[in-house]
mmCIF file of C-alpha atoms and ligand atoms in Angstrom:
data_model
loop_
_atom_site.group_PDB
_atom_site.id
_atom_site.type_symbol
_atom_site.label_atom_id
_atom_site.label_comp_id
_atom_site.label_asym_id
_atom_site.label_seq_id
_atom_site.Cartn_x
_atom_site.Cartn_y
_atom_site.Cartn_z
ATOM 1 C CA MET A 1 125.325 41.278 -8.259
ATOM 2 C CA LEU A 2 124.097 40.050 -11.616
ATOM 3 C CA GLU A 3 123.785 42.745 -14.232
ATOM 4 C CA LEU A 4 121.073 42.453 -16.849
ATOM 5 C CA ARG A 5 121.455 43.982 -20.308
ATOM 6 C CA THR A 6 118.796 45.833 -22.259
ATOM 7 C CA PRO A 7 117.956 44.674 -25.802
ATOM 8 C CA GLY A 8 120.003 47.610 -27.124
ATOM 9 C CA GLU A 9 122.977 46.572 -25.018
ATOM 10 C CA LEU A 10 122.647 43.011 -26.296
ATOM 11 C CA ASP A 11 122.858 44.343 -29.851
ATOM 12 C CA ALA A 12 126.032 46.197 -28.869
ATOM 13 C CA MET A 13 127.426 42.998 -27.358
ATOM 14 C CA ARG A 14 126.525 41.145 -30.539
ATOM 15 C CA ALA A 15 128.822 43.519 -32.441
ATOM 16 C CA ALA A 16 131.706 42.411 -30.203
ATOM 17 C CA GLY A 17 130.653 38.780 -30.535
ATOM 18 C CA GLU A 18 130.639 38.969 -34.304
ATOM 19 C CA VAL A 19 134.234 40.179 -34.260
ATOM 20 C CA VAL A 20 135.177 37.210 -32.059
ATOM 21 C CA ALA A 21 133.592 34.899 -34.635
ATOM 22 C CA GLN A 22 135.623 36.602 -37.384
ATOM 23 C CA VAL A 23 138.826 36.193 -35.372
ATOM 24 C CA LEU A 24 138.177 32.499 -34.814
ATOM 25 C CA ALA A 25 137.354 31.958 -38.483
ATOM 26 C CA ALA A 26 140.600 33.650 -39.512
ATOM 27 C CA VAL A 27 142.630 31.576 -37.063
ATOM 28 C CA ARG A 28 140.910 28.348 -38.144
ATOM 29 C CA GLU A 29 141.817 29.175 -41.726
ATOM 30 C CA ALA A 30 145.466 29.641 -40.756
ATOM 31 C CA VAL A 31 145.822 26.341 -38.882
ATOM 32 C CA ALA A 32 148.180 23.963 -40.704
ATOM 33 C CA PRO A 33 151.163 21.763 -39.917
ATOM 34 C CA GLY A 34 154.301 23.841 -39.369
ATOM 35 C CA VAL A 35 152.480 27.025 -38.391
ATOM 36 C CA ARG A 36 153.676 28.508 -35.124
ATOM 37 C CA LEU A 37 151.165 29.250 -32.378
ATOM 38 C CA ARG A 38 152.536 32.785 -32.273
ATOM 39 C CA GLU A 39 151.629 33.193 -35.932
ATOM 40 C CA LEU A 40 148.025 32.340 -35.052
ATOM 41 C CA ASP A 41 148.148 35.116 -32.479
ATOM 42 C CA ASP A 42 149.358 37.470 -35.218
ATOM 43 C CA VAL A 43 146.409 36.426 -37.408
ATOM 44 C CA ALA A 44 144.039 37.156 -34.526
ATOM 45 C CA ARG A 45 145.701 40.514 -33.891
ATOM 46 C CA ASP A 46 145.264 41.473 -37.534
ATOM 47 C CA ALA A 47 141.586 40.484 -37.460
ATOM 48 C CA LEU A 48 140.980 42.511 -34.299
ATOM 49 C CA ARG A 49 142.774 45.505 -35.780
ATOM 50 C CA ALA A 50 140.825 45.252 -39.046
ATOM 51 C CA ALA A 51 137.596 45.325 -37.050
ATOM 52 C CA GLY A 52 138.767 48.191 -34.859
ATOM 53 C CA ALA A 53 138.297 45.974 -31.815
ATOM 54 C CA GLY A 54 140.212 45.720 -28.574
ATOM 55 C CA ALA A 55 141.897 42.615 -27.157
ATOM 56 C CA PRO A 56 140.530 41.825 -23.689
ATOM 57 C CA PHE A 57 142.847 38.826 -23.217
ATOM 58 C CA GLU A 58 146.046 40.845 -23.566
ATOM 59 C CA HIS A 59 147.510 41.954 -20.227
ATOM 60 C CA TYR A 60 144.700 40.116 -18.391
ATOM 61 C CA ARG A 61 145.637 39.015 -14.879
ATOM 62 C CA MET A 62 143.910 36.259 -12.912
ATOM 63 C CA LEU A 63 145.162 37.953 -9.737
ATOM 64 C CA PRO A 64 147.136 41.173 -9.275
ATOM 65 C CA SER A 65 150.111 39.064 -8.184
ATOM 66 C CA MET A 66 149.980 36.834 -11.271
ATOM 67 C CA PRO A 67 151.753 37.506 -14.590
ATOM 68 C CA ALA A 68 149.847 39.471 -17.247
ATOM 69 C CA TYR A 69 148.639 37.415 -20.205
ATOM 70 C CA PRO A 70 150.970 38.075 -23.170
ATOM 71 C CA ALA A 71 148.702 37.414 -26.196
ATOM 72 C CA VAL A 72 145.268 38.114 -27.717
ATOM 73 C CA ILE A 73 144.167 34.462 -27.966
ATOM 74 C CA CYS A 74 144.765 31.249 -26.052
ATOM 75 C CA THR A 75 146.098 28.316 -28.052
ATOM 76 C CA SER A 76 145.828 25.087 -26.074
ATOM 77 C CA VAL A 77 147.394 22.012 -27.679
ATOM 78 C CA ASN A 78 146.744 18.349 -26.763
ATOM 79 C CA ASP A 79 147.044 17.955 -22.970
ATOM 80 C CA VAL A 80 146.770 21.728 -22.507
ATOM 81 C CA ALA A 81 143.060 22.246 -21.929
ATOM 82 C CA LEU A 82 142.875 25.986 -21.373
ATOM 83 C CA HIS A 83 144.917 29.207 -21.353
ATOM 84 C CA GLY A 84 147.751 27.942 -23.554
ATOM 85 C CA ILE A 85 150.079 30.800 -24.484
ATOM 86 C CA PRO A 86 150.851 31.177 -28.219
ATOM 87 C CA THR A 87 154.551 30.342 -28.251
ATOM 88 C CA VAL A 88 156.960 29.569 -31.087
ATOM 89 C CA ARG A 89 155.806 25.930 -30.983
ATOM 90 C CA ARG A 90 154.877 24.683 -34.435
ATOM 91 C CA LEU A 91 151.622 22.815 -35.019
ATOM 92 C CA GLU A 92 152.015 19.188 -36.036
ATOM 93 C CA GLU A 93 149.712 16.897 -37.969
ATOM 94 C CA GLY A 94 147.273 15.337 -35.516
ATOM 95 C CA ASP A 95 147.524 18.023 -32.834
ATOM 96 C CA LEU A 96 144.281 18.875 -31.062
ATOM 97 C CA LEU A 97 144.090 22.656 -30.731
ATOM 98 C CA SER A 98 141.642 24.815 -28.869
ATOM 99 C CA VAL A 99 141.577 28.496 -29.734
ATOM 100 C CA ASP A 100 139.936 30.888 -27.280
ATOM 101 C CA ALA A 101 139.396 34.456 -28.461
ATOM 102 C CA GLY A 102 137.986 37.680 -27.088
ATOM 103 C CA ALA A 103 137.182 41.067 -28.553
ATOM 104 C CA SER A 104 135.932 44.343 -27.182
ATOM 105 C CA VAL A 105 133.874 46.802 -29.218
ATOM 106 C CA ASP A 106 132.521 50.053 -27.769
ATOM 107 C CA GLY A 107 133.343 48.781 -24.300
ATOM 108 C CA TRP A 108 131.486 45.469 -24.642
ATOM 109 C CA VAL A 109 133.212 42.111 -24.626
ATOM 110 C CA GLY A 110 132.675 38.833 -26.491
ATOM 111 C CA ASP A 111 134.337 35.513 -25.600
ATOM 112 C CA SER A 112 134.283 32.293 -27.631
ATOM 113 C CA ALA A 113 136.388 29.216 -28.296
ATOM 114 C CA ILE A 114 136.674 26.418 -30.850
ATOM 115 C CA SER A 115 138.486 23.087 -30.898
ATOM 116 C CA LEU A 116 139.886 21.492 -34.021
ATOM 117 C CA THR A 117 142.610 19.134 -35.136
ATOM 118 C CA VAL A 118 145.531 19.824 -37.427
ATOM 119 C CA GLY A 119 144.673 17.605 -40.371
ATOM 120 C CA ALA A 120 142.215 14.739 -40.057
ATOM 121 C CA PRO A 121 141.264 13.853 -36.478
ATOM 122 C CA SER A 122 141.696 10.448 -34.878
ATOM 123 C CA ALA A 123 138.399 8.772 -33.979
ATOM 124 C CA GLU A 124 139.086 9.615 -30.326
ATOM 125 C CA ASP A 125 139.710 13.302 -31.005
ATOM 126 C CA ALA A 126 136.679 13.547 -33.292
ATOM 127 C CA ALA A 127 134.485 12.088 -30.546
ATOM 128 C CA LEU A 128 135.982 14.337 -27.875
ATOM 129 C CA ILE A 129 135.423 17.486 -29.921
ATOM 130 C CA ALA A 130 131.919 16.453 -31.017
ATOM 131 C CA THR A 131 130.924 15.638 -27.444
ATOM 132 C CA THR A 132 132.259 18.955 -26.136
ATOM 133 C CA GLU A 133 130.321 20.785 -28.858
ATOM 134 C CA ARG A 134 127.204 18.794 -27.956
ATOM 135 C CA ALA A 135 127.636 19.805 -24.316
ATOM 136 C CA LEU A 136 127.863 23.450 -25.388
ATOM 137 C CA GLN A 137 124.624 23.114 -27.355
ATOM 138 C CA ALA A 138 122.969 21.413 -24.368
ATOM 139 C CA GLY A 139 124.118 24.191 -22.069
ATOM 140 C CA ILE A 140 122.864 26.865 -24.465
ATOM 141 C CA ALA A 141 119.496 25.092 -24.833
ATOM 142 C CA ALA A 142 119.120 25.168 -21.042
ATOM 143 C CA ALA A 143 119.805 28.927 -20.857
ATOM 144 C CA VAL A 144 116.153 29.960 -20.991
ATOM 145 C CA ALA A 145 114.349 32.576 -18.935
ATOM 146 C CA GLY A 146 112.909 31.085 -15.761
ATOM 147 C CA ALA A 147 115.381 28.207 -15.586
ATOM 148 C CA ARG A 148 118.231 28.184 -13.098
ATOM 149 C CA LEU A 149 121.970 28.291 -13.561
ATOM 150 C CA GLY A 150 122.230 24.732 -12.256
ATOM 151 C CA ASP A 151 120.158 23.579 -15.219
ATOM 152 C CA VAL A 152 122.870 24.867 -17.570
ATOM 153 C CA SER A 153 125.636 23.264 -15.524
ATOM 154 C CA ALA A 154 123.794 19.959 -15.237
ATOM 155 C CA ALA A 155 123.130 19.831 -18.972
ATOM 156 C CA ILE A 156 126.819 20.339 -19.752
ATOM 157 C CA GLY A 157 128.097 17.886 -17.168
ATOM 158 C CA ALA A 158 125.672 15.134 -18.149
ATOM 159 C CA VAL A 159 126.994 15.116 -21.712
ATOM 160 C CA GLY A 160 130.621 14.911 -20.604
ATOM 161 C CA ARG A 161 130.032 12.288 -17.928
ATOM 162 C CA SER A 162 127.976 10.046 -20.191
ATOM 163 C CA ALA A 163 130.972 9.897 -22.527
ATOM 164 C CA GLY A 164 133.300 9.035 -19.621
ATOM 165 C CA TYR A 165 135.313 12.244 -19.854
ATOM 166 C CA GLY A 166 136.915 14.119 -16.985
ATOM 167 C CA VAL A 167 135.061 17.259 -15.884
ATOM 168 C CA ASN A 168 136.474 19.924 -13.597
ATOM 169 C CA THR A 169 134.446 22.836 -12.252
ATOM 170 C CA ASP A 170 137.276 25.160 -11.156
ATOM 171 C CA HIS A 171 137.365 26.733 -14.601
ATOM 172 C CA GLY A 172 134.098 27.207 -16.436
ATOM 173 C CA GLY A 173 131.706 29.756 -17.803
ATOM 174 C CA HIS A 174 131.109 33.236 -16.441
ATOM 175 C CA GLY A 175 129.117 36.385 -16.832
ATOM 176 C CA VAL A 176 130.264 38.663 -19.671
ATOM 177 C CA GLY A 177 129.658 42.367 -20.068
ATOM 178 C CA ARG A 178 131.961 45.353 -20.012
ATOM 179 C CA THR A 179 134.639 43.045 -18.666
ATOM 180 C CA MET A 180 135.410 39.481 -19.639
ATOM 181 C CA HIS A 181 134.827 37.762 -16.325
ATOM 182 C CA GLU A 182 131.775 38.814 -14.362
ATOM 183 C CA GLU A 183 129.332 37.053 -12.108
ATOM 184 C CA PRO A 184 127.984 34.411 -12.170
ATOM 185 C CA HIS A 185 130.435 31.515 -12.385
ATOM 186 C CA VAL A 186 128.938 28.812 -14.621
ATOM 187 C CA PRO A 187 130.391 25.449 -13.547
ATOM 188 C CA ASN A 188 130.507 22.646 -16.100
ATOM 189 C CA GLU A 189 128.653 20.337 -13.756
ATOM 190 C CA GLY A 190 125.848 20.990 -11.292
ATOM 191 C CA ARG A 191 122.432 20.173 -9.965
ATOM 192 C CA PRO A 192 119.324 21.052 -11.940
ATOM 193 C CA GLY A 193 116.897 23.429 -10.282
ATOM 194 C CA ARG A 194 119.620 25.075 -8.187
ATOM 195 C CA GLY A 195 121.438 28.371 -8.425
ATOM 196 C CA VAL A 196 120.354 31.792 -9.612
ATOM 197 C CA ARG A 197 117.251 32.237 -11.727
ATOM 198 C CA LEU A 198 117.994 33.066 -15.362
ATOM 199 C CA ARG A 199 116.369 36.314 -16.404
ATOM 200 C CA PRO A 200 116.186 38.044 -19.784
ATOM 201 C CA GLY A 201 119.282 40.182 -20.242
ATOM 202 C CA LEU A 202 121.670 37.865 -18.397
ATOM 203 C CA VAL A 203 124.768 37.246 -20.529
ATOM 204 C CA VAL A 204 127.044 34.306 -19.798
ATOM 205 C CA ALA A 205 129.924 32.583 -21.510
ATOM 206 C CA ILE A 206 129.156 28.870 -21.593
ATOM 207 C CA GLU A 207 132.355 26.878 -22.018
ATOM 208 C CA PRO A 208 132.560 23.120 -21.532
ATOM 209 C CA TRP A 209 136.024 21.587 -21.484
ATOM 210 C CA PHE A 210 136.418 17.855 -21.118
ATOM 211 C CA MET A 211 139.419 15.619 -20.553
ATOM 212 C CA ALA A 212 139.545 12.455 -22.628
ATOM 213 C CA GLY A 213 141.214 10.267 -20.006
ATOM 214 C CA GLY A 214 138.357 10.567 -17.531
ATOM 215 C CA ASP A 215 140.484 12.030 -14.724
ATOM 216 C CA ASP A 216 138.966 15.223 -13.255
ATOM 217 C CA SER A 217 142.254 16.779 -12.171
ATOM 218 C CA TYR A 218 144.534 19.302 -13.839
ATOM 219 C CA TRP A 219 147.726 21.160 -13.056
ATOM 220 C CA ILE A 220 149.104 24.561 -14.001
ATOM 221 C CA ASP A 221 152.243 24.608 -16.101
ATOM 222 C CA GLU A 222 155.270 26.554 -14.891
ATOM 223 C CA ASP A 223 154.390 29.257 -17.444
ATOM 224 C CA GLY A 224 151.718 30.266 -14.913
ATOM 225 C CA TRP A 225 148.841 29.892 -17.376
ATOM 226 C CA SER A 226 148.550 26.575 -19.205
ATOM 227 C CA VAL A 227 145.939 24.291 -17.633
ATOM 228 C CA ARG A 228 147.156 20.735 -18.314
ATOM 229 C CA THR A 229 145.158 17.550 -17.820
ATOM 230 C CA GLY A 230 146.187 15.607 -14.744
ATOM 231 C CA ASP A 231 146.505 12.332 -16.626
ATOM 232 C CA GLY A 232 148.194 13.799 -19.706
ATOM 233 C CA SER A 233 145.230 12.964 -21.920
ATOM 234 C CA ARG A 234 143.889 15.369 -24.515
ATOM 235 C CA ALA A 235 141.239 17.961 -23.788
ATOM 236 C CA ALA A 236 138.752 19.895 -25.891
ATOM 237 C CA HIS A 237 137.170 23.255 -25.100
ATOM 238 C CA VAL A 238 134.423 25.185 -26.877
ATOM 239 C CA GLU A 239 132.626 28.350 -25.867
ATOM 240 C CA HIS A 240 129.971 30.847 -26.837
ATOM 241 C CA THR A 241 128.780 34.054 -25.216
ATOM 242 C CA VAL A 242 125.026 33.637 -24.821
ATOM 243 C CA ALA A 243 122.237 36.007 -23.777
ATOM 244 C CA VAL A 244 119.073 34.854 -22.037
ATOM 245 C CA THR A 245 116.162 36.564 -23.816
ATOM 246 C CA GLU A 246 112.367 36.426 -23.854
ATOM 247 C CA ASP A 247 112.714 34.624 -27.180
ATOM 248 C CA GLY A 248 115.189 32.011 -25.968
ATOM 249 C CA PRO A 249 118.982 31.854 -25.911
ATOM 250 C CA ARG A 250 120.758 34.275 -28.251
ATOM 251 C CA ILE A 251 124.284 33.250 -29.241
ATOM 252 C CA LEU A 252 126.158 36.544 -29.353
ATOM 253 C CA THR A 253 129.372 35.018 -30.740
ATOM 254 C CA ALA A 254 127.790 33.020 -33.569
ATOM 255 C CA ALA A 255 129.254 33.558 -37.014
ATOM 256 C CA ALA A 256 127.148 35.953 -39.058
ATOM 257 C CA VAL A 257 125.072 34.406 -41.792
ATOM 258 C CA ARG A 258 125.960 36.294 -44.957
ATOM 259 C CA SER A 259 123.295 36.448 -47.595
ATOM 260 C CA SER A 260 124.487 35.949 -51.141
ATOM 261 C CA VAL A 261 121.159 37.168 -52.471
ATOM 262 C CA GLY A 262 121.114 40.476 -54.267
HETATM 263 MG MG1 MG B 1 137.098 32.227 -23.656
HETATM 264 MG MG1 MG B 2 135.289 32.474 -21.129
#
């Protein structure tokens, strides 16, 4: 069943989303050659603690039989597309890093991800990240009341395919609410005009991830979490938690615009 949120609940979810944006900004600031992935997790932990927010990623299990997730963010480097565990690995100049973060505030969850390079990007990495961000914007633009979920999926997939990137629909977006993963699944490719009708109050994480080599396959590392590209090429992943409203898509995990007036 799809749960719809009231305007007041969306404001409460925005509070969680704003913390996620703060976490990602703090982690982005800390990214530099030589920094360990685990140190980025510490930065995220500090930001969550400062905001009085919970960490929905920590102890998360895909299945009861699977290992619990050991960190508050995912740090996915180069051929790791998703769910990379922050280890003692040090960042190196030229690495392509995706950071996925969650926060919970008053029982509501936000979920968002960014991709960036350590130092200046290669032309290939810059294009991959820019295209993935463009797909996110296309998916958000399609998340309007009266449209269908397939419109969002189709918008995302079209951007990735036109660039020749690999797209896989096993992992994708999802409903967000009091828990991180709710219905519906939001595949990163689909047919327009199909799927559930989008109604005001529906909240979904929209999260394109594309693989530069063009292969659609992936494999799971022996750590039980890291999603690695099948062809070893680099991947980028970006995400926002978005609400469908009467006034159009509302990005709940956008960074707050601080006024310097006054
Ligand atoms: Mg996420
Ligand atoms: Mg997500």
